[in-house]
Coordinates of C-alpha atoms in Angstrom, one line a residue:
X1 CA 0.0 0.0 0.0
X2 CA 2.7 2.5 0.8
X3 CA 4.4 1.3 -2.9
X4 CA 1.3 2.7 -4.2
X5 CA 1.1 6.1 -2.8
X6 CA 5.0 6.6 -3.2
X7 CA 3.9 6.1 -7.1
X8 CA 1.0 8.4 -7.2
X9 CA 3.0 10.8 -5.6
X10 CA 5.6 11.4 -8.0
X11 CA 3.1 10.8 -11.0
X12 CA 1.3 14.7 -8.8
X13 CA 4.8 16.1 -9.2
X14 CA 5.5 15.0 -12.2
X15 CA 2.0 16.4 -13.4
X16 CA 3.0 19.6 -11.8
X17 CA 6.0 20.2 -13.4
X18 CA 4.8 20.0 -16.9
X19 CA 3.4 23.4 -17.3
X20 CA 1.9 24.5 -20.9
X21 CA 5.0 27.6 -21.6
X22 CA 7.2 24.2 -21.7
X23 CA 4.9 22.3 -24.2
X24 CA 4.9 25.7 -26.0
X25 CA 8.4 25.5 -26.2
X26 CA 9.0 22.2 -27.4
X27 CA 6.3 22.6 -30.1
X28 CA 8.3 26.0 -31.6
X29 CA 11.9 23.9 -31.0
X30 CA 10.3 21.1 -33.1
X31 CA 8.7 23.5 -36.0
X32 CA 12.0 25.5 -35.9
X33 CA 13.9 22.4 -36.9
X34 CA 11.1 20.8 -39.5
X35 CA 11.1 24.4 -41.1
X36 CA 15.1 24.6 -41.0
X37 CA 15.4 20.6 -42.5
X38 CA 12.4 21.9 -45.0
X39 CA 13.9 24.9 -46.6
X40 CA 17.3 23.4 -46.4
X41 CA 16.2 20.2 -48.4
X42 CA 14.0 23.0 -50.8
X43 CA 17.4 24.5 -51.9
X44 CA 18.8 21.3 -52.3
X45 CA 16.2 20.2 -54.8
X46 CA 15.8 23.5 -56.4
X47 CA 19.6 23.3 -57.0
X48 CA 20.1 19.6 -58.3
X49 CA 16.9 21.3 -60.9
X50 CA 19.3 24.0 -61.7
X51 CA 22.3 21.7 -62.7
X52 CA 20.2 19.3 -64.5
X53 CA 18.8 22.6 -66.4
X54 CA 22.8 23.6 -66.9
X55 CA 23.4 19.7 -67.7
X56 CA 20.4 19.8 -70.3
X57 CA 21.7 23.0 -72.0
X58 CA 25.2 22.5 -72.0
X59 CA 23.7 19.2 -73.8
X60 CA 21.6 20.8 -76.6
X61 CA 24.4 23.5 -77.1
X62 CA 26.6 20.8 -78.3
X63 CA 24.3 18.9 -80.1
X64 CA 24.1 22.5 -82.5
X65 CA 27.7 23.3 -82.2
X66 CA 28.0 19.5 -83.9
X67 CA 25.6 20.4 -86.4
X68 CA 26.4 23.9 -87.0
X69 CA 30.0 22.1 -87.9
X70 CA 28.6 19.4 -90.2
X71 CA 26.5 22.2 -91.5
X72 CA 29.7 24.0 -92.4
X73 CA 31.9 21.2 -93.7
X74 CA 28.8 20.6 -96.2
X75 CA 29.0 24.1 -97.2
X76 CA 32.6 23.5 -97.8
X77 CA 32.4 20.6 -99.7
X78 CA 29.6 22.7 -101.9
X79 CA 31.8 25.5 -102.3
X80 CA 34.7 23.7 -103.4
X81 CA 32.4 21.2 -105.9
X82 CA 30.9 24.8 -107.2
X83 CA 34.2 26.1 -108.0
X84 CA 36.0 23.6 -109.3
X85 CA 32.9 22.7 -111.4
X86 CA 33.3 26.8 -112.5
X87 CA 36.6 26.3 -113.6
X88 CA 35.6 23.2 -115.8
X89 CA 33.4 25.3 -117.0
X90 CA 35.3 27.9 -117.9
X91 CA 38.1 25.6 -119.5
X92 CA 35.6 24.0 -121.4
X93 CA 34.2 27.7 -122.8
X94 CA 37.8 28.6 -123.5
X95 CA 38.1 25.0 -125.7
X96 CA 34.9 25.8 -127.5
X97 CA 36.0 29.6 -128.2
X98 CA 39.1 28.3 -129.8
X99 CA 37.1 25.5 -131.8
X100 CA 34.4 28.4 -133.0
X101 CA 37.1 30.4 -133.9
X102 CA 39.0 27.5 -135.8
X103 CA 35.8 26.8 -137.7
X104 CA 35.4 30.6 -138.3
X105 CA 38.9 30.5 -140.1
X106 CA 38.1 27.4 -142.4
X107 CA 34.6 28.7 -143.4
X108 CA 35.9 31.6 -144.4
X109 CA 38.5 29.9 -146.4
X110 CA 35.9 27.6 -147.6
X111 CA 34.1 30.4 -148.4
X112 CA 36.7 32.4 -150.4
X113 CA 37.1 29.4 -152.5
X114 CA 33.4 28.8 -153.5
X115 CA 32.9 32.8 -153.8
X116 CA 35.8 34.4 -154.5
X117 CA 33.7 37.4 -156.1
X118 CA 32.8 38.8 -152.7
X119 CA 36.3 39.4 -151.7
X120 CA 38.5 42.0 -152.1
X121 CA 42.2 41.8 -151.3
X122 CA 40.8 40.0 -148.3
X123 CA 37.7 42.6 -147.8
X124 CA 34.3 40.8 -147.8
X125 CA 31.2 41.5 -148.4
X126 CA 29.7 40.1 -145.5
X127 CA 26.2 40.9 -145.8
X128 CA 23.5 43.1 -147.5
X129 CA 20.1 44.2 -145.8
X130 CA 17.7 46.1 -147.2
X131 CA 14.7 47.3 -145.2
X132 CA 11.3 48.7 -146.0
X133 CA 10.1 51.6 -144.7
X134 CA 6.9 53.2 -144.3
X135 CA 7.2 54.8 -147.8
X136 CA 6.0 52.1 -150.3
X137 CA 9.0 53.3 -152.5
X138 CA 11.8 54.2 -149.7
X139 CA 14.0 51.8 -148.8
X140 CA 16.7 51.8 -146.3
X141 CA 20.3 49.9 -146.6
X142 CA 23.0 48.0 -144.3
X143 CA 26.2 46.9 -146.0
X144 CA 28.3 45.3 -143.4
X145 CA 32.2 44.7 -145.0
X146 CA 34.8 42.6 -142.9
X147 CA 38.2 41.8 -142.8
X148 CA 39.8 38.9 -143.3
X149 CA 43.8 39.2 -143.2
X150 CA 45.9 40.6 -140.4
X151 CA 46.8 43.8 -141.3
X152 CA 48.8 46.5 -139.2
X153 CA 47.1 49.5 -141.7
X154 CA 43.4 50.1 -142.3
X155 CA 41.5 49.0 -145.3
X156 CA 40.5 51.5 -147.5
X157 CA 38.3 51.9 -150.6
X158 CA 34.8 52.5 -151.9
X159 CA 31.5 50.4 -152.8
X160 CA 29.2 51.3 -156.1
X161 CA 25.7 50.5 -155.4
X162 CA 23.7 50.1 -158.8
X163 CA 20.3 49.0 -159.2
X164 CA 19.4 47.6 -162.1
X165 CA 15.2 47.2 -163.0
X166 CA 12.8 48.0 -166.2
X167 CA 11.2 51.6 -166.8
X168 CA 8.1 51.9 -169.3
X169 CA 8.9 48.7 -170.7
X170 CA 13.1 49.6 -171.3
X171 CA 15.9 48.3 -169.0
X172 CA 17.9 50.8 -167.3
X173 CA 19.8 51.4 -164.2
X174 CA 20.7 54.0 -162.0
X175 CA 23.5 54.4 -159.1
X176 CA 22.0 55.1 -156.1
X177 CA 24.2 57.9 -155.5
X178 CA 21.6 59.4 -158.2
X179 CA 18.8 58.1 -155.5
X180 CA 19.6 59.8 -152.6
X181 CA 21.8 58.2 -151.6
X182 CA 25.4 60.4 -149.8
X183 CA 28.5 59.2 -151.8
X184 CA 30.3 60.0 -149.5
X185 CA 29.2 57.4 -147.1
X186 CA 30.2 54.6 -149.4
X187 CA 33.9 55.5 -148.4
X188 CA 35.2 52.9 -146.3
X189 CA 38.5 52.8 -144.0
X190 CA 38.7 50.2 -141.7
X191 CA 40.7 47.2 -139.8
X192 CA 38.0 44.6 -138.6
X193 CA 34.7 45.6 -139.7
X194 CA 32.4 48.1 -140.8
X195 CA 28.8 48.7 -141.8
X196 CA 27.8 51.3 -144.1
X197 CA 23.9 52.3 -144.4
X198 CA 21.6 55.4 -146.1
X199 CA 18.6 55.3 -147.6
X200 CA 17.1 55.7 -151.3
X201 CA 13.7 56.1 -153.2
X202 CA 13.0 54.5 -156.4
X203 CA 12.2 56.3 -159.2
X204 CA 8.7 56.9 -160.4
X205 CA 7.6 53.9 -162.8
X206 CA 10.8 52.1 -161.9
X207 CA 10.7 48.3 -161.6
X208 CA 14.0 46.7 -159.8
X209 CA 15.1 43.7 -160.4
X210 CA 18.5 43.4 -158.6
X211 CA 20.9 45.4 -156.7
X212 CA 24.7 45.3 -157.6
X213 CA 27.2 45.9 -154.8
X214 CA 30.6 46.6 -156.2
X215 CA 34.0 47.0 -154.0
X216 CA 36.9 48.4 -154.8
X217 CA 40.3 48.8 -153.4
X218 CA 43.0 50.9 -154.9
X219 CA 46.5 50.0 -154.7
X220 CA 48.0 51.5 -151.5
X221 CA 50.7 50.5 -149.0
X222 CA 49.5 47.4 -147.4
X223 CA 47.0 46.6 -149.9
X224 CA 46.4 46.0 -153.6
X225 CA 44.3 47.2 -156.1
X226 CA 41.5 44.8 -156.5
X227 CA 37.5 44.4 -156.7
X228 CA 34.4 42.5 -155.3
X229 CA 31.3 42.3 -156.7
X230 CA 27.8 40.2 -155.7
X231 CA 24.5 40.6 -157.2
X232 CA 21.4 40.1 -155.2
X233 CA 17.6 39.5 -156.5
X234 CA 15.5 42.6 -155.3
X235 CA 12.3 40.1 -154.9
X236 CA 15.2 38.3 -152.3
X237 CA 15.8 41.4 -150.5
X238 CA 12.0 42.8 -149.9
X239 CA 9.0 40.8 -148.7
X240 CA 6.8 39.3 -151.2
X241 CA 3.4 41.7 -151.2
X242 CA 5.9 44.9 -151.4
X243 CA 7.7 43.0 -154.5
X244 CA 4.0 42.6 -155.6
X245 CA 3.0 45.9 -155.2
X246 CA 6.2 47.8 -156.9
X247 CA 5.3 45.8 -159.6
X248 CA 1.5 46.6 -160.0
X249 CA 2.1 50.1 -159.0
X250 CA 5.2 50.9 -161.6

């Protein structure tokens, strides 16, 4: 019995010494360190999520520095296919320029040979065009002459144009000097090329037929006296209804 009360007792001061500031107390110490152990493991996670960000980046960043360099070695490669496909390029041009030109020089002597009458002392008569104009009866001419020997001097001479057609029923011709056309102009001084152009009208009741172009060259230094001439058709020169109407309207 006295066991008992010794017990119940101490259980009175024990009861009594537990006041509520102390609970108070221990309930703040205990929030104090779940807050500290919360925030501390807060910042811990928030920076493992940092590095893993920094990890992720620092990832995709080489991924694109890899492909930025593939990117430029295939840029490279283009470049250097591109030019060296130019210069193949350009050395095949070059072969084809001197094939043209080698061409050039046989058809022209193949060209002498079956018509010798167009040149000159090695002045051609390259080509004739005649063009209509707005006048039924005007007419407008290109003569373009060309070079065919090297020469250090110029080329010099004149061309006769002569147009040769009917009249009331009677042939006739007439230089187109007496046409309208400048003599002057038909002068010709040159080292590669040169055209020579003017214009004419045709007589009233005049019926051509063909146009004679006539070179000459007198003797000089550098050159010899010598002479070209080449006949054309009129009807080749005009169109057809103009040839048609010269001739219903003459």
């Amino acid at each position: 019995m006295q066991k008992w009360k010794h017990r119940w007792h101490a259980l009175c001061r024990l009861e009594q010494s537990f006041k509520p500031r102390g609970l108070v107390l221990l309930v703040m110490a205990l929030a104090l360190i779940l807050t500290g152990y919360s925030v501390g493991y807060l910042e811990q996670w928030a920076l493992h999520k940092q590095v893993d960000h920094y990890q992720a980046a620092q990832e995709e960043w080489h991924q694109e520095r890899l492909e930025l360099e593939r990117e430029l070695a295939t840029r490279g490669l283009e470049v250097r296919m591109e030019q060296q496909s130019q210069a193949e390029t350009r050395e095949m041009m070059a072969r084809q320029r001197e094939q043209i030109q080698a061409l050039e020089t046989d058809l022209t002597f193949f060209r002498n040979i079956m018509a010798p009458e167009k040149t000159a002392d090695g002045v051609q008569i390259h080509d004739f065009i005649l063009d209509e104009t707005a006048d039924l009866d005007r007419f407008r001419f290109r003569l373009v002459l060309t070079q065919q020997k090297i020469r250090k001097r110029f080329v010099k001479g004149n061309v006769t144009l002569t147009l040769y057609g009917s009249e009331q029923g009677q042939a006739v011709s007439r230089d187109l000097t007496q046409l309208g056309v400048d003599g002057a102009g038909l002068k010709f001084s040159f080292r590669y090329f040169q055209q020579l152009e003017d214009e004419f009208t045709l007589p009233q009741g005049f019926v051509p037929e063909r146009l004679v172009v006539q070179l000459r060259l007198p003797a000089a230094t550098g050159q010899k006296a010598s002479s070209a001439e080449i006949s054309y058709p009129f009807a080749d020169l005009v169109s057809a209804p103009i040839m048609a109407q010269l001739r219903d309207n003459h």
